[in-house]
mmCIF file of C-alpha atoms and ligand atoms in Angstrom:
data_model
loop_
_atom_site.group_PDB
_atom_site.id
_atom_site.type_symbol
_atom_site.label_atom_id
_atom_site.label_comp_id
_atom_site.label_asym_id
_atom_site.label_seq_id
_atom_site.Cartn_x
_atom_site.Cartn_y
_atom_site.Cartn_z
ATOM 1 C CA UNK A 1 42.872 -219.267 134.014
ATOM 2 C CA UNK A 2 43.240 -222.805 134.011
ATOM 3 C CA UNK A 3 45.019 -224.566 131.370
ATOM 4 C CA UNK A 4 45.436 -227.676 130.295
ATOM 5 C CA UNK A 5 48.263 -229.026 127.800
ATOM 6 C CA UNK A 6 48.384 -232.189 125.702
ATOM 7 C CA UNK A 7 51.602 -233.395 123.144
ATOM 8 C CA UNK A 8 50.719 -235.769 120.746
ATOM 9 C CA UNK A 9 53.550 -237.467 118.831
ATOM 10 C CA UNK A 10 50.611 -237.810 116.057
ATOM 11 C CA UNK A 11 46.849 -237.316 115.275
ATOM 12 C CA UNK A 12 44.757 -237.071 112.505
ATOM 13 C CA UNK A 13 43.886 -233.220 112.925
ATOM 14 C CA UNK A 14 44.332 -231.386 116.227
ATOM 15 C CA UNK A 15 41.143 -229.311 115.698
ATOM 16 C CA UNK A 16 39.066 -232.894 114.892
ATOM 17 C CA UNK A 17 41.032 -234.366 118.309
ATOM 18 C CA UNK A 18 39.469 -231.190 120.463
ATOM 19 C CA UNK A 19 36.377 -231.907 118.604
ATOM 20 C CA UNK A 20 36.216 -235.403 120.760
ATOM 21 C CA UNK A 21 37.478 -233.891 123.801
ATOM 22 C CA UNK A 22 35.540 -233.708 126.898
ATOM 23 C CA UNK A 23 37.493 -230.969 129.475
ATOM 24 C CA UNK A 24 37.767 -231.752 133.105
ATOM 25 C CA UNK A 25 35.420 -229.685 135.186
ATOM 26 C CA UNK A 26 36.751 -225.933 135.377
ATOM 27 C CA UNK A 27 39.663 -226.309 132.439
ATOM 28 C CA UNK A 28 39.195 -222.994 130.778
ATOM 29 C CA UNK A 29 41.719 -223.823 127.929
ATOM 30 C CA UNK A 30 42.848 -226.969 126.533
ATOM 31 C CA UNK A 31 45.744 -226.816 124.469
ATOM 32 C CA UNK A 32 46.733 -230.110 122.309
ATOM 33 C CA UNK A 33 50.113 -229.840 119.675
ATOM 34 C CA UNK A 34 50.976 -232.226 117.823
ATOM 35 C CA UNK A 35 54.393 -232.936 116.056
ATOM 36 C CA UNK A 36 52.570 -234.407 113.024
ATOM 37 C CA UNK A 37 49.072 -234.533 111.455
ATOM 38 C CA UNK A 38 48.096 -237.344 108.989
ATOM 39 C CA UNK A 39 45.418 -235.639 108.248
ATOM 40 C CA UNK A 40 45.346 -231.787 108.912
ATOM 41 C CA UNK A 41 42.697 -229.369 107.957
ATOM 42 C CA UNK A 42 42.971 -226.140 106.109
ATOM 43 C CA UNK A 43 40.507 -223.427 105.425
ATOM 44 C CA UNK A 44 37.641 -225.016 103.465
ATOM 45 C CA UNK A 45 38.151 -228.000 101.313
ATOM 46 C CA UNK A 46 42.328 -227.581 102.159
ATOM 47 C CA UNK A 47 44.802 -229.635 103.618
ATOM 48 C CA UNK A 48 47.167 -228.567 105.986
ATOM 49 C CA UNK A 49 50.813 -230.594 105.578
ATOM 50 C CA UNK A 50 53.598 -229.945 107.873
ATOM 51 C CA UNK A 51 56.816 -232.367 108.062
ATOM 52 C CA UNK A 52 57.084 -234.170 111.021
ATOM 53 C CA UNK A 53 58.243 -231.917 114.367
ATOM 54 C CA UNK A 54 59.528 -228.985 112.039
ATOM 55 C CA UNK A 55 56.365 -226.499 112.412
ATOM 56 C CA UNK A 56 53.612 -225.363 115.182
ATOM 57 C CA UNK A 57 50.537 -227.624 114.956
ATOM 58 C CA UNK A 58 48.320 -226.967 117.607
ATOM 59 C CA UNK A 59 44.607 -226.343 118.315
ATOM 60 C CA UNK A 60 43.255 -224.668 121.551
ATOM 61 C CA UNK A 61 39.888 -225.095 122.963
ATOM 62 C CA UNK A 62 38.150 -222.189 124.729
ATOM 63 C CA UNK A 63 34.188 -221.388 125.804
ATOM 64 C CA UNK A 64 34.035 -217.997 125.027
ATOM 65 C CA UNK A 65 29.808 -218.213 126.102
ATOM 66 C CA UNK A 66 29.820 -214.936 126.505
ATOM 67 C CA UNK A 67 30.482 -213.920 123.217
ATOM 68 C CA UNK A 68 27.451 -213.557 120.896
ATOM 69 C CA UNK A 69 26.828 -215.452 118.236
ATOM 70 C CA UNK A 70 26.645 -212.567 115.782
ATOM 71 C CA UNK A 71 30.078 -211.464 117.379
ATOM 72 C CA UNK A 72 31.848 -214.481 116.741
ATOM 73 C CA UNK A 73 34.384 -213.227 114.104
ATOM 74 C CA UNK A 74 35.551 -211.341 117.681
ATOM 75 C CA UNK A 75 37.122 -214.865 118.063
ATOM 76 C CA UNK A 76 38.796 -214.930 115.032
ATOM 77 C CA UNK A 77 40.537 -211.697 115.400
ATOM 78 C CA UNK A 78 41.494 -212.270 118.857
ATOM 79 C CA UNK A 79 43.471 -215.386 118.090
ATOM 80 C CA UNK A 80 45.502 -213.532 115.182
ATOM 81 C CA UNK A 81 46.046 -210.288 116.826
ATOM 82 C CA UNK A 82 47.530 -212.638 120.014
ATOM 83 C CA UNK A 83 49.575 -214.634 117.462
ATOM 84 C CA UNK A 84 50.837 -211.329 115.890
ATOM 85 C CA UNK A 85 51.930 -210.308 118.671
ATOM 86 C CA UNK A 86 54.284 -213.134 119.338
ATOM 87 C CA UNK A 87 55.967 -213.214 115.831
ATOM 88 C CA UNK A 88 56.547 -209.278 115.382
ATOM 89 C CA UNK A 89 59.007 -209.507 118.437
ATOM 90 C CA UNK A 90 60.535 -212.029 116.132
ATOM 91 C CA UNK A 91 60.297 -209.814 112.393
ATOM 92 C CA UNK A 92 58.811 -206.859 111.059
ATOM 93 C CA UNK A 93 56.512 -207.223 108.716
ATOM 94 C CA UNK A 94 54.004 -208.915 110.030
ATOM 95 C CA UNK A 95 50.231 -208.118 108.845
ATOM 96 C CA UNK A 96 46.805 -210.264 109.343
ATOM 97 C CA UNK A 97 45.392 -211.150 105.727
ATOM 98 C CA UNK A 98 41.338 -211.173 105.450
ATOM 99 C CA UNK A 99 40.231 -213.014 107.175
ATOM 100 C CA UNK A 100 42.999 -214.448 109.445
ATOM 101 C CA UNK A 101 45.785 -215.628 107.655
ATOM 102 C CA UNK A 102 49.488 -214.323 109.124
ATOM 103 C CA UNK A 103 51.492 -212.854 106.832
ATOM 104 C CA UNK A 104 55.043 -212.034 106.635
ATOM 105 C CA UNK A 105 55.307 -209.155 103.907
ATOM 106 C CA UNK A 106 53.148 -211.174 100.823
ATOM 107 C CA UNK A 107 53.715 -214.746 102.098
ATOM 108 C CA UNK A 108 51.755 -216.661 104.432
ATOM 109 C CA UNK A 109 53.246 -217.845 107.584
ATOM 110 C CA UNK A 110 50.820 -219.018 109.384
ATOM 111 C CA UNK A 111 46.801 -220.783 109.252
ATOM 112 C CA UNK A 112 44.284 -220.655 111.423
ATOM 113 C CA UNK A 113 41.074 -222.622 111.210
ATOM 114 C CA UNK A 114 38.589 -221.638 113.889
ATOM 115 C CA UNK A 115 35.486 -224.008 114.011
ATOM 116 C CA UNK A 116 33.143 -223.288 117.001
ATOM 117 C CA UNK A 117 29.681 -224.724 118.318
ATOM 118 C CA UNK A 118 26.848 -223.574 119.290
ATOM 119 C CA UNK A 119 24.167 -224.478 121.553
ATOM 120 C CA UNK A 120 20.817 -222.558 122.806
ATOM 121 C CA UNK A 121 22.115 -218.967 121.130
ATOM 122 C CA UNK A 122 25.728 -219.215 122.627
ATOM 123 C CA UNK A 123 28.717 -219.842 121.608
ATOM 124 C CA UNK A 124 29.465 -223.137 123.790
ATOM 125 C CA UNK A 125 32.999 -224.346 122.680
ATOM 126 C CA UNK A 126 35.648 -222.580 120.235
ATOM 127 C CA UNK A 127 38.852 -224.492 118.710
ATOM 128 C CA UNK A 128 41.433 -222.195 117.380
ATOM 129 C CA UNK A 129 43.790 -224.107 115.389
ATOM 130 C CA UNK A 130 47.166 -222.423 114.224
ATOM 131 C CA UNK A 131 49.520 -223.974 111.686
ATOM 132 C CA UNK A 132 53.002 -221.991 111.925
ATOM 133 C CA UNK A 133 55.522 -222.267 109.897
ATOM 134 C CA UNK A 134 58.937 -222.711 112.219
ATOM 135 C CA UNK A 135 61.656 -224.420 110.294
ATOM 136 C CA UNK A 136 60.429 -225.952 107.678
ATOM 137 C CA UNK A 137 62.756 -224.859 104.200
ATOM 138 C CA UNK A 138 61.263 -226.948 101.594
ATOM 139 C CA UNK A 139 56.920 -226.435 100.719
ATOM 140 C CA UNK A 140 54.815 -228.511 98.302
ATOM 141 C CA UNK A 141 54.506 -227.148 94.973
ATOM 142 C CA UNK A 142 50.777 -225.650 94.778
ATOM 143 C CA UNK A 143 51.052 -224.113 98.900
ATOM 144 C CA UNK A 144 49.722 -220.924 98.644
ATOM 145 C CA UNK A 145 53.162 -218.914 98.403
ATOM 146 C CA UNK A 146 54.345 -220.102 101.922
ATOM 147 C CA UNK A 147 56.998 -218.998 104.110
ATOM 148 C CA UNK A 148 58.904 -220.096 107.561
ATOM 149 C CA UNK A 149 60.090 -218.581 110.446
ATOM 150 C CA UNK A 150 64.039 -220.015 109.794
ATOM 151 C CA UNK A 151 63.535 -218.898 106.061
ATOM 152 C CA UNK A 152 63.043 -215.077 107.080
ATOM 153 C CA UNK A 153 65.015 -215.151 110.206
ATOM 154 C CA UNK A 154 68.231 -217.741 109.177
ATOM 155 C CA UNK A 155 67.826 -219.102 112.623
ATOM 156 C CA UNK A 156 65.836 -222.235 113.977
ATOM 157 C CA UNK A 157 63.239 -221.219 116.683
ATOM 158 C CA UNK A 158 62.442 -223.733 119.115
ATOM 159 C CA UNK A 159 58.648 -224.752 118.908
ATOM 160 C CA UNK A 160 57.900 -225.575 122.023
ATOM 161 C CA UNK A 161 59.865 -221.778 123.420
ATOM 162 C CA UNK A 162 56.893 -220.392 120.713
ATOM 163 C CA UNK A 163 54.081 -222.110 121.575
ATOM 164 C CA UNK A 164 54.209 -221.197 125.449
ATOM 165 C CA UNK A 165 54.535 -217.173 123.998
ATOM 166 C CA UNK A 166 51.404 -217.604 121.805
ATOM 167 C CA UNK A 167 49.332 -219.239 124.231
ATOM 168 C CA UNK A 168 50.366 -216.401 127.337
ATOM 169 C CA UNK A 169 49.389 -213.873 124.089
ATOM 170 C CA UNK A 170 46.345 -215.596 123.623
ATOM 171 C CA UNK A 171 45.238 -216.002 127.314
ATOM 172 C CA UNK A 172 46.152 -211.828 127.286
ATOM 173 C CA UNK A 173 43.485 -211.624 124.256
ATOM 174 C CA UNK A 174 41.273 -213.595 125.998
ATOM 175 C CA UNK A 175 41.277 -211.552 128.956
ATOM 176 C CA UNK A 176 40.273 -208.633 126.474
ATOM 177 C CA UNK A 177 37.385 -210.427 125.557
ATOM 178 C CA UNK A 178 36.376 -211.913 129.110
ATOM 179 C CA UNK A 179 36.098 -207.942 129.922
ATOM 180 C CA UNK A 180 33.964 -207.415 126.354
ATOM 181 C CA UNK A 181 36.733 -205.099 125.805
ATOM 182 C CA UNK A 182 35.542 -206.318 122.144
ATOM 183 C CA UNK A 183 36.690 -202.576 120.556
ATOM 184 C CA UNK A 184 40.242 -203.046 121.456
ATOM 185 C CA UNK A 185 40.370 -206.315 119.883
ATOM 186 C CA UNK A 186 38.879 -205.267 116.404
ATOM 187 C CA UNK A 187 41.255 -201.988 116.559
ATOM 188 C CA UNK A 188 44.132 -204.211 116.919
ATOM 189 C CA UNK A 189 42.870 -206.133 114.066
ATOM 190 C CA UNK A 190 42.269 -203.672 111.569
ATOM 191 C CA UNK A 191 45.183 -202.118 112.531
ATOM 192 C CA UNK A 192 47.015 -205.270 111.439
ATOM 193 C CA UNK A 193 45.714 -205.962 108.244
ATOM 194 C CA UNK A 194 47.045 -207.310 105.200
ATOM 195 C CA UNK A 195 47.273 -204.017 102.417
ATOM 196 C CA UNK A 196 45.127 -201.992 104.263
ATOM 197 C CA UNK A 197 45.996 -199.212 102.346
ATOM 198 C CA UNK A 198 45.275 -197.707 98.767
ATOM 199 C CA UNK A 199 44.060 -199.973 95.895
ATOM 200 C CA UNK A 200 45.264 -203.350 95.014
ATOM 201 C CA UNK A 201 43.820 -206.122 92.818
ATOM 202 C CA UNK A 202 41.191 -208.500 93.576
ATOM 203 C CA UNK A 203 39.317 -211.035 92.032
ATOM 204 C CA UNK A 204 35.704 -212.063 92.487
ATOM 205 C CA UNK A 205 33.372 -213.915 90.609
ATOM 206 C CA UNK A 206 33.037 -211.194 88.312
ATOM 207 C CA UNK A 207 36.458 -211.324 87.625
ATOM 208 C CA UNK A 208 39.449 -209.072 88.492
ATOM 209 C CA UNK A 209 39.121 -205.384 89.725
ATOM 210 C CA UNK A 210 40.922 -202.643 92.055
ATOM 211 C CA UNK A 211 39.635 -201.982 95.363
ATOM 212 C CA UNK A 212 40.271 -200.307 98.530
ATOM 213 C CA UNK A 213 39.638 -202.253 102.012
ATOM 214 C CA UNK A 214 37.243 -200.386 103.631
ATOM 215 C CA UNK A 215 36.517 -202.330 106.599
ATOM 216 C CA UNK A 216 35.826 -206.020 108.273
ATOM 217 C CA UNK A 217 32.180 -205.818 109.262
ATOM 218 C CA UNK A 218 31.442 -206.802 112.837
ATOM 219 C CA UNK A 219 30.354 -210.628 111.340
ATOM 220 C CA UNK A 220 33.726 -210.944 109.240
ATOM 221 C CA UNK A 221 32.317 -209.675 105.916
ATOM 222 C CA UNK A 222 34.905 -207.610 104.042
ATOM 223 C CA UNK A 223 33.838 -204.069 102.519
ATOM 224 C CA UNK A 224 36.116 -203.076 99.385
ATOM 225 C CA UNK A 225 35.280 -199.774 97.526
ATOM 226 C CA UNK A 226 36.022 -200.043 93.689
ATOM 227 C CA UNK A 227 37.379 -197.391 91.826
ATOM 228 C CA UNK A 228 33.983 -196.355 90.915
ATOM 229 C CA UNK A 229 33.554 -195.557 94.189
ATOM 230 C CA UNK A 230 30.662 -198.301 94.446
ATOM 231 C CA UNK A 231 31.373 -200.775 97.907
ATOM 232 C CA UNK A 232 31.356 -204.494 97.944
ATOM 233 C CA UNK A 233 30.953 -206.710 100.412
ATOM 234 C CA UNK A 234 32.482 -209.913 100.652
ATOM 235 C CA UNK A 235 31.731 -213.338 102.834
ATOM 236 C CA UNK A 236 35.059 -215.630 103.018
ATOM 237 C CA UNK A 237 36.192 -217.134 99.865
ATOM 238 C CA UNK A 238 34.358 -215.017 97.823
ATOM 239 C CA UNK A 239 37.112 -212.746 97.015
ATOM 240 C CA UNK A 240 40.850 -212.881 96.758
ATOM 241 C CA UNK A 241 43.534 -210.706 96.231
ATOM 242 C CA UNK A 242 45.617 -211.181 93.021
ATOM 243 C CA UNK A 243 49.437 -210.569 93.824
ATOM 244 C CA UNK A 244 50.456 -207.630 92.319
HETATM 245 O O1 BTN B 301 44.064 -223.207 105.507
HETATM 246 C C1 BTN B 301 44.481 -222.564 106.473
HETATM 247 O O2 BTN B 301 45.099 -221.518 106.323
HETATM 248 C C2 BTN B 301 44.233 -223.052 107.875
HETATM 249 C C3 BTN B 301 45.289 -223.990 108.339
HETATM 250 C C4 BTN B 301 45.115 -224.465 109.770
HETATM 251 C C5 BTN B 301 46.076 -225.573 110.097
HETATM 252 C C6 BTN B 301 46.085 -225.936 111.551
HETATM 253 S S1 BTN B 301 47.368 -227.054 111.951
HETATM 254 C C7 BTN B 301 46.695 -227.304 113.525
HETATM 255 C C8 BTN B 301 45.192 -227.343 113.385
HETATM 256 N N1 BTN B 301 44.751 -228.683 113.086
HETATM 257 C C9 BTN B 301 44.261 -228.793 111.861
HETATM 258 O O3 BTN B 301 43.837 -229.844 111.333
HETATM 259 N N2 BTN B 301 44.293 -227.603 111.236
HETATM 260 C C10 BTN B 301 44.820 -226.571 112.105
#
């Protein structure tokens, strides 16, 4: 596989610099970090805010045209399993929260914002961007209950040691999904996630409720069974769960 990487000292967003990026002829994976972001993007409307060379900013670009469209979430849980991977050699702990958050026990570690294009049915171009909290101590008030690397291990990392492990995990994943070994990517996945088990509260726009995780639907839709026993099926940001 043929990689290409790029340090920036500072950008605006590395997912809106990949955006603008034209690869050489035959890169299969571009790989720009950055050391600071004046303007990074979160899930949504979010911002992503990092001080300057303390955490993992970076944003790989892949062309995954194999993958259907209507498989795309595959993408999605290829990137977290791969970055799981890397930081439960680090902690235990680790679990993927709906729908690809990292999470160290109920704090979040780690972003990813996945934006990809398409063109005539295919999926032509795919930026992963991951957000990983390294040694950062000290978070915004109003981050959605975050947590670093040095905070759960007491020990700087060194970012740049990390970033070369999750990109050889992700070029592993990748390999998965070059061989549409697509079933051993979603197993790893489910087997990762967030409360998987037993009931726990969640809120939609109904309001609060218990339910069970049932599943992550092929397009990224998340089933939850309600006490009832009635199922429920959830596109992103329509649900959340409340921290019990
Ligand atoms: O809201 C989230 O959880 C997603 C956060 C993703 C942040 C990363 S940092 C590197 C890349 N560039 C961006 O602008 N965003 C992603």
């Amino acid at each position: 596989m043929n990689i290409r990487a790029i340090h920036l000292k500072e950008t605006d967003s590395t997912n809106r610099w990949l955006a603008d990026y034209t690869p050489a002829s035959g890169e299969d994976m571009t790989v720009v970090v950055a050391d600071y972001q004046t303007a990074g993007k979160g899930q949504g409307t979010n911002t992503w805010e990092s001080e300057v060379g303390k955490n993992l900013l970076f944003s790989i670009l892949i062309h995954p045209t194999m993958v259907p469209v209507a498989r795309q979430f595959l993408l999605s849980e290829m990137g977290a399993v791969a970055i799981k991977s890397v930081l439960e050699k680090y902690t235990d702990g680790i679990t993927l929260k709906w729908p690809n958050d990292v999470y160290w026990k109920d704090k979040k570690l780690c972003g990813t914002l996945i934006q990809t294009s398409i063109a005539q049915h295919h999926i032509k171009n795919c930026i992963f961007g991951i957000g990983l909290n390294v040694n950062q101590t000290e978070f915004r008030s109003g981050a959605p209950n975050p947590v670093s690397l040095v905070q759960i291990l007491g020990y700087e990392l060194d970012c740049e040691e990390l970033l070369l492990e999750i990109v050889e995990a992700f070029k592993k994943t990748m390999e998965l999904v070059l061989r549409a070994d697509y079933n051993s990517i979603v197993a790893l996945y489910h087997s990762a996630l967030y409360r998987s088990h037993g009931f726990h509260i969640y809120r939609d726009a109904y309001g609060e409720f218990e339910g069970a995780l049932v599943e992550v639907e092929d397009d990224g839709h998340l089933i939850l069974r309600d006490r009832k026993g009635v199922m429920h099926s959830y596109a992103f940001k329509e649900v959340q769960f409340v921290l019990d």
